[in-house]
Amino acid sequence: MVQPDQSSLRNQLLRALAPEDFALVGPYLEPVALPKGKVLIEPNQPIEYVYFAESGVASVVALNSDHRPVEIAIVGWEGLVGPSIVLGVDRTPHQSFFQMEGGGYRIATPHLIRALEASRTLHDLLLRYIYVVTVQTAATAMSNGDSVLSERLARWLLMCHDRVDGNELALTHEFLSLMLAVRRPGVTEAIHLLEGTGMIRARRSHITILDRERLEETAGDSYGVPEAEYERLIPNPEVSGGSHSRRDPREIE
Amino acid sequence: MVQPDQSSLRNQLLRALAPEDFALVGPYLEPVALPKGKVLIEPNQPIEYVYFAESGVASVVALNSDHRPVEIAIVGWEGLVGPSIVLGVDRTPHQSFFQMEGGGYRIATPHLIRALEASRTLHDLLLRYIYVVTVQTAATAMSNGDSVLSERLARWLLMCHDRVDGNELALTHEFLSLMLAVRRPGVTEAIHLLEGTGMIRARRSHITILDRERLEETAGDSYGVPEAEYERLIPNPEVSGGSHSRRDPREIE
DNA sequence: GCCGCTCTGTACGGTTTCATACGATGGCCG
DNA sequence: CGGCCATCGTATGAAACCGTACAGAGCGGC
């Protein structure tokens, strides 16, 4: 197993680890390809691996009575997939799958648990991330109950944009309608609304972010609170040569 | 400070603690009255106390852009108020307040933190509870996005019923409309719907649960998943003489 | 017993979203 | 380059919910 070099990683949690904490997990990290649609965690099944994405985006969904998924959280290179392990819980009723292709590392659950037991600072860092996820899920609950579709869509696009290189998002209306738990033509309309004011450009299976700032205005308070909590609580190590920080200014187009 | 006797407590978390873990927190528990409307945690302010309710019900809410609260979780004698402390975070953007009068204990944050550092089993138990809260919040997100008002109302009444003695809930339509983030006349209509089929009886400022089973059917999958996770993960010590377990059969009227 | 306040019932038009259906379009593959 | 399938645009009527407004009903204080 080739241990990755901590400073060359993009995953912000792994990067934020103290070197001695990274030494506890580094040897057990296995690189994995994370293609679109790959299911990382099955509902109510033991979680065998926890995933640290380097690129791409994962969705955590709850399944409703019609077995339709409803998104409750989104994870990219800022986080990990399989948070319940950090809380000492071996399985969850939710499903996690990759929605935008990428790659990353996984660690077998027993190794992670041993590392968590060995280092309180490691555990503490990951718990602070778990806290941020709870705030994100709360924001999802608020957004779902309180916002019109175009706002919820704006929020979702922003969260996706935060976790991707560049301004191109590979997304279909159908997929968005699943994530936002609305009907597909509704998404089409909401996209036209945002497109009409020039915030985004929509092409077949692709959405381009054109004006992030106005998207944030559109999303209102449903976007921003979890992101600020992340910044407050997860240390942001200096970015090494030309790499990507979540808050880097982005070249538009 | 009179240390309460663990076996005489109703709070399920305190009861579930191993005696040696209870010894770490017991000496610092201060009894508190928890009247309706009392704010336990202010958004973005340092959390000074964590609360263990013995009776009554607390709401955790996020504040939207209009400063209107939207409920994201509900806590009673099964849990604690101030979960972010357990995750090592000193404040949160959410607000917690008491919505149905009761009482309980509070512990000053530094004492709890010291106890969490001293005992991993204590920390682990409380983390498992935090996990259940995340599942509850996820269910709220799903319910908000996916369900009609009467279903959401049924879910909310059930969660409240779980945390109260008897079948009487002291609730106004106005308050429910805040919690569910809908307009007040909508609540009136939804209540009539449930009342028309005999699941509840509504009187001024009071709702009586008449048929819990059919309420659960009405709520569908939005109710039950977090509750099952609680049962799975939090040990349920034997109930001492005539006390109350969450799952006791209830005398209906 | 009356006043006044809170709470509940009801009404109205308007907006958003629903469910469903079907035609158009883009782009991949043979 | 032509066909096919995923994707997207659009239509239509129904339902849920919104914001607002106002009248009636319960209940405590005096």
XYZ file of C-alpha atoms (C1' of nucleotides) in Angstrom:
566
model
C 0.000 0.000 0.000
C 1.531 3.297 -1.068
C 0.889 5.873 1.613
C -0.131 9.201 0.093
C 1.802 12.310 1.022
C -0.373 14.460 3.252
C 0.596 17.764 1.707
C -0.283 16.570 -1.774
C -3.846 15.695 -0.813
C -6.834 17.824 -1.645
C -9.185 16.444 0.966
C -9.470 19.218 3.517
C -10.049 16.959 6.487
C -7.000 14.846 5.789
C -4.987 17.982 5.131
C -6.145 19.547 8.367
C -4.920 16.635 10.461
C -1.880 17.101 12.653
C 0.981 15.071 11.114
C 0.941 12.615 14.006
C -2.789 12.059 13.495
C -2.318 11.634 9.779
C 0.259 8.978 10.571
C -2.504 6.965 12.225
C -4.726 6.828 9.177
C -2.348 7.408 6.241
C -1.065 3.834 6.075
C -4.581 2.498 5.674
C -5.820 4.853 2.994
C -6.612 3.047 -0.248
C -7.088 5.067 -3.414
C -10.457 4.503 -5.045
C -12.120 5.629 -8.232
C -15.519 7.097 -7.534
C -17.591 6.916 -10.704
C -20.983 8.484 -11.043
C -23.676 6.444 -9.386
C -21.351 4.395 -7.213
C -23.075 3.537 -3.944
C -20.691 4.054 -1.054
C -22.999 3.235 1.800
C -26.103 1.094 1.639
C -28.941 1.894 4.020
C -29.048 -0.289 7.130
C -25.992 -2.244 6.099
C -22.745 -2.259 8.069
C -20.443 0.497 6.865
C -17.286 -1.215 5.672
C -15.338 1.808 4.504
C -15.283 5.506 5.210
C -14.471 7.633 2.160
C -12.398 10.791 1.828
C -13.106 12.328 -1.564
C -10.358 14.140 -3.431
C -12.656 15.197 -6.234
C -16.251 14.715 -7.252
C -19.395 15.028 -5.185
C -21.348 12.555 -3.108
C -24.953 12.787 -1.974
C -26.432 11.476 1.219
C -30.100 10.686 0.824
C -32.965 9.409 2.908
C -35.425 7.092 1.221
C -39.076 8.014 1.574
C -42.034 5.670 1.597
C -42.039 5.476 -2.213
C -38.342 4.533 -2.085
C -37.533 7.813 -3.714
C -34.340 9.394 -2.474
C -34.440 12.846 -0.894
C -31.122 14.570 -0.410
C -30.149 15.519 3.117
C -26.447 16.328 2.695
C -23.755 16.758 0.113
C -20.080 15.899 0.483
C -16.975 16.658 -1.548
C -13.302 17.174 -0.885
C -14.131 19.124 2.240
C -15.484 16.130 4.103
C -15.955 12.431 4.511
C -18.632 9.906 3.642
C -19.737 7.667 6.472
C -20.008 10.119 9.360
C -21.912 7.788 11.613
C -18.737 5.777 12.160
C -17.177 8.826 13.792
C -20.167 8.863 16.151
C -19.663 5.213 16.993
C -22.594 3.942 14.960
C -22.055 1.048 12.567
C -24.863 1.645 10.086
C -27.447 4.231 9.111
C -30.825 4.297 7.385
C -29.422 6.704 4.777
C -27.763 5.970 1.480
C -24.611 7.624 0.164
C -23.652 7.578 -3.488
C -21.473 9.503 -5.877
C -23.318 11.939 -8.093
C -20.428 13.652 -9.834
C -17.516 11.490 -10.857
C -14.295 11.775 -8.936
C -11.817 9.913 -6.847
C -10.446 9.697 -3.366
C -9.369 7.388 -0.615
C -11.169 4.956 1.571
C -10.231 3.452 4.892
C -11.601 0.240 6.312
C -13.870 1.004 9.248
C -11.919 -0.951 11.884
C -8.739 0.962 11.062
C -10.491 4.285 11.386
C -12.079 3.251 14.667
C -8.683 2.268 16.051
C -7.259 5.620 14.998
C -10.176 7.465 16.594
C -9.559 5.590 19.829
C -5.865 6.315 19.695
C -6.065 10.057 19.162
C -8.483 12.454 20.709
C -7.345 15.307 18.491
C -8.187 13.201 15.432
C -11.571 12.357 16.870
C -12.195 15.989 17.779
C -11.442 17.257 14.288
C -13.769 14.745 12.679
C -16.468 15.471 15.257
C -16.305 19.142 14.401
C -16.866 18.165 10.783
C -19.840 16.033 11.833
C -21.207 19.099 13.534
C -20.946 21.042 10.279
C -22.880 18.277 8.535
C -25.658 18.584 11.106
C -25.835 22.308 10.400
C -25.971 21.579 6.681
C -28.799 19.096 7.169
C -30.650 21.620 9.302
C -30.265 24.169 6.519
C -31.676 21.599 4.110
C -34.686 21.123 6.385
C -35.216 24.871 6.551
C -34.781 25.318 2.837
C -37.186 22.487 2.053
C -39.867 23.900 4.281
C -39.448 27.549 3.622
C -38.151 28.331 0.154
C -39.486 28.396 -3.348
C -37.923 26.064 -5.811
C -35.632 28.561 -7.491
C -34.038 29.398 -4.137
C -33.524 25.775 -3.264
C -32.045 25.162 -6.697
C -29.682 28.108 -6.302
C -28.546 26.753 -2.954
C -27.951 23.330 -4.392
C -25.961 24.627 -7.332
C -23.784 26.680 -5.012
C -23.050 23.736 -2.768
C -22.130 21.722 -5.813
C -19.976 24.514 -7.217
C -18.050 24.675 -3.929
C -16.967 21.090 -4.458
C -15.965 21.110 -8.096
C -13.157 22.527 -10.244
C -14.327 25.176 -12.639
C -17.851 26.323 -13.356
C -19.264 23.376 -15.251
C -21.671 21.068 -13.443
C -22.699 17.849 -15.155
C -26.314 17.588 -14.073
C -29.603 16.606 -15.622
C -32.952 18.075 -14.691
C -34.114 14.604 -13.838
C -31.347 14.165 -11.299
C -31.949 17.567 -9.748
C -35.629 16.801 -9.427
C -34.751 13.699 -7.438
C -32.365 15.540 -5.136
C -34.742 18.411 -4.493
C -37.757 16.124 -4.230
C -39.768 18.008 -6.823
C -41.089 17.073 -10.233
C -38.829 17.302 -13.221
C -40.613 20.021 -15.228
C -40.466 22.144 -12.106
C -36.697 22.002 -12.264
C -36.770 22.992 -15.915
C -38.801 26.063 -15.049
C -36.584 27.008 -12.115
C -33.497 26.647 -14.302
C -35.009 28.936 -16.908
C -35.684 31.436 -14.189
C -32.053 31.516 -13.103
C -30.874 31.379 -16.689
C -33.142 34.248 -17.696
C -31.311 36.571 -15.336
C -27.921 35.347 -16.462
C -26.813 33.624 -13.281
C -26.320 30.310 -15.012
C -26.262 28.863 -18.479
C -27.981 25.568 -19.079
C -27.072 23.151 -21.831
C -28.019 19.539 -22.310
C -26.807 17.731 -19.152
C -24.693 20.701 -18.145
C -25.124 23.820 -16.083
C -22.515 26.563 -16.091
C -22.248 28.944 -13.149
C -21.948 32.460 -14.561
C -22.653 34.749 -11.617
C -21.990 33.158 -8.266
C -22.652 36.287 -6.306
C -26.178 36.736 -7.553
C -26.854 33.056 -7.027
C -25.958 33.558 -3.381
C -28.359 36.475 -3.183
C -31.061 34.309 -4.718
C -30.440 31.454 -2.324
C -30.775 33.798 0.634
C -30.020 32.542 4.120
C -30.412 28.937 3.118
C -26.868 29.112 1.780
C -23.890 30.237 3.763
C -24.466 29.294 7.367
C -23.032 25.760 7.200
C -20.214 26.997 5.006
C -19.278 29.662 7.558
C -19.312 27.082 10.321
C -16.916 24.935 8.312
C -14.523 27.841 7.910
C -14.759 28.613 11.594
C -14.132 25.091 12.819
C -11.915 23.256 10.358
C -8.380 24.602 10.093
C -7.372 25.514 6.570
C -3.726 24.551 6.072
C -1.704 26.650 3.684
C -2.450 25.672 0.135
C 0.520 24.060 -1.543
C 1.530 25.144 -5.031
C -1.419 25.842 -7.284
C -3.850 23.651 -5.443
C -7.429 24.429 -4.585
C -8.913 25.974 -1.531
C -12.679 26.070 -1.211
C -12.642 29.803 -0.990
C -10.281 30.574 -3.811
C -11.594 33.195 -6.162
C -12.750 31.392 -9.244
C -12.100 32.325 -12.780
C -15.500 32.852 -14.333
C -15.701 31.305 -17.790
C -25.616 20.984 45.613
C -27.784 17.909 46.187
C -26.749 15.201 43.819
C -29.790 13.490 42.316
C -30.097 9.733 42.594
C -29.519 8.232 39.156
C -32.239 5.610 39.404
C -34.853 8.184 40.293
C -34.218 10.236 37.167
C -36.440 10.176 34.124
C -33.932 11.489 31.625
C -33.069 8.473 29.511
C -29.523 9.571 28.756
C -28.630 10.124 32.390
C -30.313 6.862 33.284
C -28.430 5.007 30.593
C -25.039 6.091 31.905
C -22.835 3.556 33.607
C -22.745 4.406 37.334
C -19.097 5.438 37.116
C -19.930 7.790 34.260
C -22.865 9.199 36.140
C -20.511 9.900 39.009
C -18.611 12.258 36.710
C -21.593 14.447 35.896
C -23.987 13.874 38.812
C -22.253 16.256 41.228
C -22.572 19.117 38.762
C -26.221 18.689 37.820
C -28.314 21.640 38.923
C -32.102 21.304 38.945
C -33.845 23.896 36.776
C -37.412 24.836 36.084
C -38.076 24.984 32.360
C -41.095 27.172 31.756
C -42.709 27.592 28.390
C -40.779 29.939 26.163
C -37.525 29.792 28.123
C -34.594 30.158 25.765
C -31.916 27.625 26.640
C -29.440 28.389 23.892
C -29.112 31.635 21.994
C -27.906 31.480 18.396
C -24.213 32.240 17.965
C -23.659 32.774 21.670
C -21.386 30.584 23.782
C -23.333 27.682 25.261
C -23.028 28.030 29.028
C -25.123 25.072 30.089
C -26.213 21.775 28.612
C -29.709 20.710 29.668
C -31.107 17.289 30.484
C -34.886 17.530 30.562
C -36.887 15.435 32.984
C -40.208 16.593 31.617
C -41.498 19.006 29.001
C -40.385 19.510 25.440
C -37.752 21.711 23.837
C -37.503 22.822 20.241
C -34.351 23.463 18.257
C -34.967 25.962 15.488
C -33.037 27.608 12.709
C -33.839 31.227 11.970
C -34.592 32.054 8.361
C -33.972 35.329 6.592
C -37.181 36.812 8.022
C -35.991 35.811 11.512
C -38.810 33.320 11.653
C -37.931 30.107 13.434
C -38.185 26.804 11.585
C -38.005 23.688 13.694
C -35.231 21.242 12.985
C -35.335 19.011 16.049
C -37.322 18.311 19.167
C -35.960 17.166 22.519
C -37.557 15.796 25.668
C -36.595 13.459 28.464
C -34.929 11.154 25.979
C -32.129 13.581 25.157
C -30.152 16.683 25.877
C -30.191 20.283 24.730
C -26.871 21.649 23.532
C -25.546 18.774 21.430
C -22.828 20.792 19.782
C -20.868 20.786 23.053
C -20.611 17.003 22.774
C -19.096 17.540 19.327
C -16.566 19.994 20.722
C -18.240 23.104 19.350
C -18.902 26.019 21.666
C -21.809 27.686 19.877
C -24.306 27.122 17.088
C -26.422 29.232 14.754
C -29.551 27.521 16.060
C -31.786 28.472 18.930
C -33.192 26.123 21.562
C -36.180 26.966 23.714
C -38.781 25.212 25.788
C -42.137 24.853 24.108
C -43.971 22.701 26.658
C -43.320 23.451 30.301
C -41.263 21.061 32.330
C -38.142 20.711 34.387
C -34.785 19.054 34.412
C -31.140 19.493 35.145
C -28.414 21.569 33.659
C -24.664 21.224 33.824
C -22.162 23.988 33.235
C -20.371 23.401 29.949
C -16.834 23.196 31.388
C -17.878 20.435 33.781
C -19.450 18.436 31.004
C -16.394 18.879 28.821
C -14.152 17.637 31.607
C -16.374 14.598 32.066
C -16.347 13.892 28.320
C -12.573 14.027 28.350
C -12.371 11.776 31.376
C -14.602 9.003 30.093
C -14.770 7.614 26.615
C -17.850 5.541 27.405
C -19.665 8.689 28.489
C -18.598 10.452 25.336
C -19.608 7.467 23.214
C -23.104 7.288 24.662
C -23.741 10.971 24.091
C -22.303 10.748 20.580
C -24.725 7.967 19.761
C -27.507 10.273 20.886
C -26.111 13.041 18.663
C -26.294 10.587 15.815
C -29.977 9.994 16.522
C -30.535 13.755 16.417
C -28.923 13.906 12.973
C -31.306 11.187 11.803
C -34.210 13.136 13.255
C -33.112 16.297 11.487
C -32.739 14.368 8.239
C -36.293 13.076 8.684
C -37.416 16.652 9.186
C -35.729 17.658 5.934
C -37.418 14.792 4.118
C -40.788 15.501 5.655
C -40.572 19.207 4.833
C -39.740 18.518 1.223
C -41.930 15.594 0.555
C -45.079 15.554 2.638
C -48.387 17.348 2.711
C -49.190 19.372 5.767
C -51.427 16.823 7.480
C -48.643 14.250 7.368
C -46.120 16.665 8.775
C -48.554 17.649 11.491
C -49.185 14.010 12.375
C -45.443 13.440 12.640
C -45.002 16.442 14.855
C -47.831 15.470 17.196
C -46.386 11.989 17.528
C -42.932 13.271 18.396
C -44.497 15.541 20.969
C -46.635 12.737 22.379
C -43.538 10.581 22.826
C -42.151 13.168 25.190
C -45.153 13.954 27.358
C -47.175 12.214 30.056
C -50.690 11.411 28.960
C -52.457 12.363 25.782
C -52.971 16.078 26.236
C -50.759 18.461 24.321
C -50.924 22.153 25.139
C -50.494 23.687 21.715
C -51.941 26.557 19.754
C -52.376 26.594 16.001
C -50.235 29.677 15.903
C -47.343 27.865 17.543
C -47.687 24.838 15.281
C -47.673 27.091 12.237
C -44.343 28.516 13.369
C -42.805 25.109 13.987
C -43.990 23.681 10.686
C -43.209 26.871 8.795
C -46.682 27.186 7.332
C -49.427 29.715 7.744
C -51.761 29.482 10.689
C -55.084 28.773 8.884
C -53.311 25.895 7.163
C -52.751 24.308 10.538
C -56.409 24.782 11.435
C -57.417 22.928 8.290
C -54.940 20.128 8.845
C -56.121 19.719 12.424
C -59.694 19.439 11.247
C -58.618 16.781 8.825
C -57.070 14.656 11.560
C -59.930 15.444 13.910
C -62.539 14.512 11.316
C -61.254 10.949 11.247
C -61.070 10.741 15.027
C -57.305 10.568 15.436
C -57.204 13.624 17.646
C -59.540 15.969 19.430
C -58.838 19.672 19.287
C -59.940 22.169 21.887
C -58.809 25.703 22.494
C -55.042 25.550 23.085
C -55.180 21.782 23.497
C -54.916 18.732 21.317
C -55.743 15.283 22.620
C -54.255 12.210 20.991
C -57.061 9.678 20.512
C -55.674 7.135 18.052
C -51.905 6.987 17.980
C -51.769 4.058 15.624
C -53.661 5.770 12.844
C -51.626 8.904 13.368
C -48.522 6.827 12.676
C -50.107 5.499 9.502
C -50.901 9.044 8.457
C -47.386 10.275 9.136
C -45.964 7.495 6.983
C -42.223 6.969 6.841
C -41.482 10.437 8.087
C -42.136 9.113 11.601
C -40.417 6.101 13.100
C -36.946 5.902 11.649
C -35.208 8.183 14.172
C -37.208 6.621 16.983
C -36.079 3.137 15.959
C -32.471 4.292 15.848
C -32.823 5.633 19.372
C -34.108 2.284 20.599
C -31.316 0.496 18.812
C -28.498 2.651 20.143
C -29.405 3.959 23.582
C -29.646 1.311 26.274
C -32.972 1.323 28.089
C -32.320 0.569 31.768
C -35.037 -1.272 33.638
C -37.776 1.108 34.629
C -37.941 1.609 38.359
C -41.296 1.499 40.140
C -44.082 3.107 38.159
C -41.885 5.365 36.097
C -42.164 6.073 32.427
C -40.513 4.403 29.504
C -40.885 5.970 26.101
C -42.458 2.833 24.733
C -44.902 2.096 27.516
C -48.390 1.397 26.296
C -50.410 4.488 26.933
C -53.875 4.577 28.361
C -55.979 6.201 25.678
C -58.495 8.477 27.361
C -71.645 39.369 34.153
C -69.135 41.972 31.148
C -64.720 43.327 28.874
C -60.982 42.315 26.464
C -57.642 39.375 24.772
C -56.243 35.293 22.721
C -57.334 31.724 19.942
C -59.901 29.484 16.290
C -62.896 29.150 12.056
C -63.647 30.683 7.528
C -63.279 33.185 3.229
C -60.966 35.175 -0.897
C -57.969 35.473 -4.881
C -53.447 34.403 -6.229
C -49.233 31.659 -6.660
C -46.638 27.625 -6.622
C -46.249 23.100 -7.296
C -48.396 18.762 -8.613
C -49.222 14.777 -11.947
C -49.230 13.604 -16.368
C -48.560 13.733 -21.110
C -46.373 14.594 -25.360
C -43.492 16.791 -28.755
C -38.800 18.625 -29.802
C -33.900 18.315 -29.613
C -29.281 16.981 -29.107
C -25.752 13.849 -29.508
C -23.950 9.210 -29.564
C -23.508 4.884 -32.192
C -23.709 2.137 -35.793
C -25.524 10.213 -41.990
C -29.513 8.327 -40.084
C -31.720 6.284 -36.143
C -32.455 6.102 -31.437
C -32.582 7.317 -26.804
C -31.763 10.322 -23.134
C -32.838 14.854 -22.120
C -35.356 18.919 -22.219
C -39.397 22.195 -23.296
C -44.088 22.911 -22.840
C -49.117 22.322 -21.902
C -53.101 21.484 -18.980
C -56.138 20.954 -15.159
C -56.025 19.963 -10.252
C -54.361 20.471 -5.701
C -51.904 22.510 -1.921
C -50.575 26.329 0.128
C -49.994 31.428 0.512
C -51.147 36.193 2.434
C -54.546 38.582 4.258
C -58.662 39.756 6.459
C -62.330 39.366 9.590
C -65.872 37.264 12.480
C -67.010 34.100 16.227
C -65.712 31.557 20.491
C -63.435 30.543 24.789
C -61.658 32.223 28.948
C -59.607 35.022 32.499
C -59.823 39.456 35.088
C -62.408 42.741 37.235
